[in-house]
């Protein structure tokens, strides 16, 4: 028994201003607004799945949870047994929650840092082809919707929990000065990148608290021109740019970062690295990027 996570399937966001999200997701990111069970929520498609991003009205702005896809009901049952064996408290989704997420089965748990994970199977997909507002194609399939970076407070325990308990595989690491995250001078903390499919990483963690419960999420498109056009839309709509265009060392993504209405960043890029676990060797990158990615947006 283990947790055989196949991909990042969806993210759910709480928002105090759905109009801001509607403008940001549609006019800036170019996600396709879909339909869903609740008239109060916003549902966004980037491929055949019924919804990859769901925005829910709330009195706070933050990442509510992230959904991770498993193959089927047996995989979900094995995952529950494995989590309970490791002392993780697991809650089954209610019939209302399953209907709202449009999945056949789902369970929920929190990691030691209060990040909410949902494991699910049997998501619905649509007969209507997705038509994005700016005709870009997103890279999904077996790689899932993209990747997510979550905040933790203990990078050593986080690596153990995400690999030993949840089954993610270490793909890359980056050493950071401890004082960068409020620890004593001369200490070291680690930013780790973890995979579960050919995408270089689907999950990463940063040992720094974050009130939005998310550091960033990433959407990948097929063409560099679509990244450039999105960057022009960021400037046109005067959305805060968090990092300029650049190419990362670890996953080789050409991307920029923009601040979402949720208080966390969205990375928007192309040309992400795909890896073969049978051949991959985890490494330590010595810089964030080969070029660009000036954080602060200038």
Coordinates of C-alpha atoms in Angstrom, one line a residue:
X1 CA 0.0 0.0 0.0
X2 CA 1.2 3.5 -0.8
X3 CA 0.1 6.8 -2.2
X4 CA 0.4 6.7 -6.0
X5 CA -0.2 10.3 -6.9
X6 CA -0.3 10.8 -10.7
X7 CA -0.6 14.6 -11.0
X8 CA -1.8 17.9 -9.6
X9 CA -5.4 18.0 -10.7
X10 CA -6.9 21.2 -9.4
X11 CA -6.6 24.1 -7.0
X12 CA -9.4 25.8 -5.1
X13 CA -9.0 29.4 -4.0
X14 CA -11.0 31.4 -1.5
X15 CA -11.6 35.1 -2.6
X16 CA -13.1 38.3 -1.2
X17 CA -13.5 39.6 -4.7
X18 CA -14.6 37.3 -7.5
X19 CA -14.7 40.1 -10.0
X20 CA -10.9 40.6 -9.6
X21 CA -10.4 36.9 -10.2
X22 CA -12.7 36.8 -13.2
X23 CA -10.6 39.6 -14.7
X24 CA -7.3 38.2 -13.8
X25 CA -8.0 34.6 -14.8
X26 CA -9.7 35.5 -18.1
X27 CA -8.1 38.7 -19.3
X28 CA -4.6 38.1 -18.0
X29 CA -4.0 34.4 -17.8
X30 CA -6.3 33.5 -20.6
X31 CA -8.1 30.7 -18.8
X32 CA -11.5 29.5 -20.2
X33 CA -14.4 30.2 -17.9
X34 CA -16.4 27.0 -17.5
X35 CA -19.6 26.0 -15.8
X36 CA -20.1 24.2 -12.5
X37 CA -22.6 23.0 -9.9
X38 CA -22.6 26.2 -7.9
X39 CA -23.7 29.6 -9.4
X40 CA -21.6 31.3 -6.7
X41 CA -18.2 29.9 -7.8
X42 CA -16.0 30.5 -10.7
X43 CA -14.8 27.5 -12.7
X44 CA -11.9 27.6 -15.1
X45 CA -10.8 25.1 -17.7
X46 CA -7.5 24.7 -19.5
X47 CA -8.1 21.3 -21.1
X48 CA -10.8 18.6 -21.3
X49 CA -11.2 18.5 -17.5
X50 CA -14.3 20.2 -16.2
X51 CA -12.4 22.5 -13.9
X52 CA -8.7 23.0 -13.0
X53 CA -9.1 26.2 -11.0
X54 CA -12.1 27.0 -8.8
X55 CA -12.6 30.3 -7.0
X56 CA -15.0 30.3 -4.1
X57 CA -16.5 33.5 -2.4
X58 CA -15.1 34.0 1.1
X59 CA -14.2 36.5 3.7
X60 CA -10.4 35.8 3.1
X61 CA -8.0 35.5 0.2
X62 CA -5.9 32.3 0.1
X63 CA -5.4 28.9 -1.3
X64 CA -8.1 26.6 0.1
X65 CA -6.8 23.3 -1.1
X66 CA -5.0 21.4 -3.8
X67 CA -6.4 18.3 -5.5
X68 CA -4.1 15.4 -6.5
X69 CA -5.3 12.8 -8.9
X70 CA -5.1 9.1 -8.3
X71 CA -5.8 6.3 -10.9
X72 CA -8.9 4.8 -9.5
X73 CA -10.9 3.7 -6.4
X74 CA -8.4 1.0 -5.4
X75 CA -5.5 3.6 -5.5
X76 CA -7.6 5.9 -3.3
X77 CA -8.3 3.1 -0.8
X78 CA -4.7 2.1 -0.7
X79 CA -3.7 5.7 -0.2
X80 CA -6.1 6.1 2.8
X81 CA -4.7 2.9 4.4
X82 CA -1.1 4.1 3.9
X83 CA -1.9 7.6 5.3
X84 CA -3.6 6.1 8.4
X85 CA -0.6 3.8 8.9
X86 CA 1.6 6.9 9.1
X87 CA -0.7 8.6 11.6
X88 CA -2.3 11.0 9.2
X89 CA -6.0 11.9 9.9
X90 CA -8.1 11.4 6.8
X91 CA -11.6 12.8 6.2
X92 CA -13.8 11.5 3.4
X93 CA -15.5 14.0 1.1
X94 CA -19.2 14.5 1.5
X95 CA -21.6 13.7 -1.3
X96 CA -22.1 17.5 -1.7
X97 CA -18.3 18.0 -2.0
X98 CA -17.9 15.2 -4.6
X99 CA -20.7 16.7 -6.7
X100 CA -19.2 20.2 -6.5
X101 CA -15.8 18.9 -7.5
X102 CA -17.2 16.5 -10.0
X103 CA -15.2 13.5 -8.9
X104 CA -16.2 10.0 -8.0
X105 CA -14.2 9.7 -4.8
X106 CA -12.2 12.2 -2.6
X107 CA -10.5 12.3 0.8
X108 CA -8.9 15.3 2.5
X109 CA -6.1 15.7 5.0
X110 CA -3.6 18.4 6.1
X111 CA 0.1 18.1 6.2
X112 CA 2.1 19.1 9.3
X113 CA 2.0 22.8 8.1
X114 CA -1.7 23.1 7.6
X115 CA -1.6 22.8 3.8
X116 CA -4.8 21.1 2.7
X117 CA -4.4 18.1 0.3
X118 CA -7.3 16.4 -1.4
X119 CA -6.8 13.0 -3.1
X120 CA -9.4 12.1 -5.7
X121 CA -10.2 9.8 -8.6
X122 CA -12.9 9.8 -11.3
X123 CA -12.9 13.5 -12.4
X124 CA -15.3 14.4 -15.2
X125 CA -14.2 15.6 -18.6
X126 CA -16.1 17.5 -21.2
X127 CA -17.4 16.8 -24.7
X128 CA -17.0 20.5 -25.6
X129 CA -13.4 21.3 -26.6
X130 CA -11.8 24.0 -24.5
X131 CA -11.6 27.4 -26.3
X132 CA -9.2 29.7 -24.4
X133 CA -9.6 33.4 -24.8
X134 CA -6.3 33.9 -26.6
X135 CA -6.1 30.6 -28.5
X136 CA -3.2 29.3 -26.4
X137 CA -2.8 25.6 -25.6
X138 CA -1.9 24.6 -22.0
X139 CA 0.5 21.7 -21.3
X140 CA -1.5 19.2 -19.2
X141 CA -2.2 15.5 -19.9
X142 CA -0.3 13.1 -17.7
X143 CA 1.7 16.1 -16.4
X144 CA -1.5 17.5 -14.7
X145 CA -2.4 21.2 -14.5
X146 CA 1.0 22.5 -13.6
X147 CA 2.9 22.7 -10.3
X148 CA 2.4 24.3 -6.9
X149 CA 4.8 25.6 -4.3
X150 CA 3.6 25.5 -0.7
X151 CA 5.0 27.1 2.6
X152 CA 6.4 24.9 5.4
X153 CA 8.4 25.7 8.5
X154 CA 10.6 22.6 8.7
X155 CA 12.4 21.7 5.4
X156 CA 13.9 18.5 6.8
X157 CA 10.5 17.1 8.0
X158 CA 8.8 18.3 4.8
X159 CA 11.2 16.3 2.6
X160 CA 10.5 13.2 4.8
X161 CA 6.7 13.7 4.8
X162 CA 6.3 14.4 1.1
X163 CA 8.6 11.6 -0.1
X164 CA 8.1 8.9 2.5
X165 CA 4.5 9.4 3.3
X166 CA 3.1 10.9 0.1
X167 CA 5.4 9.2 -2.4
X168 CA 6.8 12.2 -4.3
X169 CA 10.2 11.8 -5.8
X170 CA 13.0 14.3 -5.2
X171 CA 14.0 16.0 -8.5
X172 CA 16.1 19.0 -7.5
X173 CA 17.2 21.1 -4.5
X174 CA 18.4 24.6 -3.9
X175 CA 20.4 25.8 -0.8
X176 CA 19.3 29.1 0.8
X177 CA 20.8 31.2 3.6
X178 CA 18.8 30.6 6.8
X179 CA 18.5 34.3 7.5
X180 CA 16.5 34.7 4.3
X181 CA 13.6 33.0 6.1
X182 CA 14.2 34.4 9.6
X183 CA 16.6 31.7 10.9
X184 CA 20.0 32.3 12.5
X185 CA 22.9 33.7 10.4
X186 CA 25.1 31.1 8.9
X187 CA 22.4 28.4 8.8
X188 CA 21.0 26.7 5.7
X189 CA 17.5 25.9 4.5
X190 CA 16.5 24.0 1.5
X191 CA 14.0 24.6 -1.3
X192 CA 13.1 21.2 -2.7
X193 CA 11.4 20.2 -5.9
X194 CA 9.4 17.0 -6.1
X195 CA 7.8 15.1 -9.0
X196 CA 5.2 12.4 -9.5
X197 CA 5.1 12.3 -13.4
X198 CA 7.2 13.4 -16.3
X199 CA 6.9 17.1 -15.3
X200 CA 10.1 18.1 -13.6
X201 CA 8.2 19.0 -10.5
X202 CA 4.6 19.1 -9.5
X203 CA 5.2 20.1 -5.9
X204 CA 7.8 22.2 -4.2
X205 CA 8.2 23.7 -0.7
X206 CA 9.7 26.8 0.7
X207 CA 10.5 26.9 4.4
X208 CA 8.8 30.3 5.0
X209 CA 5.3 31.0 6.4
X210 CA 2.9 32.6 3.9
X211 CA -0.5 34.0 4.9
X212 CA -2.0 33.0 1.5
X213 CA -1.0 29.4 2.1
X214 CA 0.7 29.3 -1.3
X215 CA 3.9 30.6 -2.7
X216 CA 2.9 30.2 -6.4
X217 CA 1.1 28.0 -8.8
X218 CA 2.4 27.4 -12.4
X219 CA 0.6 27.2 -15.7
X220 CA 2.5 26.0 -18.7
X221 CA 1.6 26.8 -22.4
X222 CA 3.0 25.2 -25.5
X223 CA 4.6 28.3 -27.2
X224 CA 7.0 31.0 -26.2
X225 CA 4.8 33.5 -28.1
X226 CA 1.9 32.7 -25.8
X227 CA 4.1 33.6 -22.8
X228 CA 5.1 36.9 -24.5
X229 CA 1.5 37.8 -25.3
X230 CA 0.5 37.0 -21.7
X231 CA 3.3 39.3 -20.5
X232 CA 1.9 42.0 -22.7
X233 CA -1.5 41.5 -21.1
X234 CA 0.0 41.8 -17.6
X235 CA 1.4 45.2 -18.6
X236 CA -1.8 46.3 -20.4
X237 CA -4.0 45.5 -17.3
X238 CA -1.4 46.9 -14.9
X239 CA -1.2 43.7 -12.8
X240 CA 1.8 43.6 -10.5
X241 CA 4.7 41.7 -12.0
X242 CA 6.6 39.7 -9.3
X243 CA 9.4 38.5 -11.5
X244 CA 10.6 39.4 -15.0
X245 CA 10.9 36.9 -17.8
X246 CA 13.7 34.4 -17.3
X247 CA 14.8 30.7 -17.7
X248 CA 15.0 28.6 -14.5
X249 CA 18.0 26.3 -14.0
X250 CA 16.2 23.3 -12.6
X251 CA 13.2 22.8 -14.9
X252 CA 14.4 25.0 -17.7
X253 CA 11.1 26.8 -17.8
X254 CA 11.0 30.2 -19.6
X255 CA 8.5 32.2 -17.5
X256 CA 7.5 35.2 -15.6
X257 CA 5.6 35.6 -12.3
X258 CA 2.6 37.8 -11.7
X259 CA 0.7 38.5 -8.4
X260 CA -2.7 37.0 -8.2
X261 CA -5.8 38.5 -6.4
X262 CA -5.2 35.6 -3.9
X263 CA -2.0 37.2 -2.6
X264 CA 0.2 34.4 -4.1
X265 CA 2.1 34.4 -7.4
X266 CA 1.2 32.7 -10.7
X267 CA 4.1 31.5 -12.8
X268 CA 3.3 31.5 -16.5
X269 CA 5.8 29.7 -18.8
X270 CA 6.8 27.2 -21.5
X271 CA 9.4 24.7 -22.4
X272 CA 9.4 23.0 -19.1
X273 CA 11.7 20.0 -18.7
X274 CA 10.3 16.4 -18.7
X275 CA 12.2 13.7 -16.9
X276 CA 12.4 9.9 -16.9
X277 CA 12.6 8.6 -13.3
X278 CA 14.5 5.6 -14.3
X279 CA 17.4 7.8 -15.5
X280 CA 16.9 10.9 -13.4
X281 CA 19.5 11.9 -10.7
X282 CA 18.5 14.6 -8.2
X283 CA 20.9 17.5 -8.2
X284 CA 21.5 20.8 -6.4
X285 CA 21.1 23.9 -8.6
X286 CA 23.4 26.8 -7.8
X287 CA 21.1 29.6 -9.0
X288 CA 17.4 30.2 -9.5
X289 CA 17.8 30.9 -13.2
X290 CA 20.2 30.9 -16.1
X291 CA 19.0 34.4 -16.9
X292 CA 16.3 36.9 -16.0
X293 CA 13.7 36.3 -13.2
X294 CA 14.4 39.5 -11.4
X295 CA 12.2 39.2 -8.4
X296 CA 10.6 42.5 -7.7
X297 CA 9.5 42.8 -11.3
X298 CA 12.2 45.2 -12.5

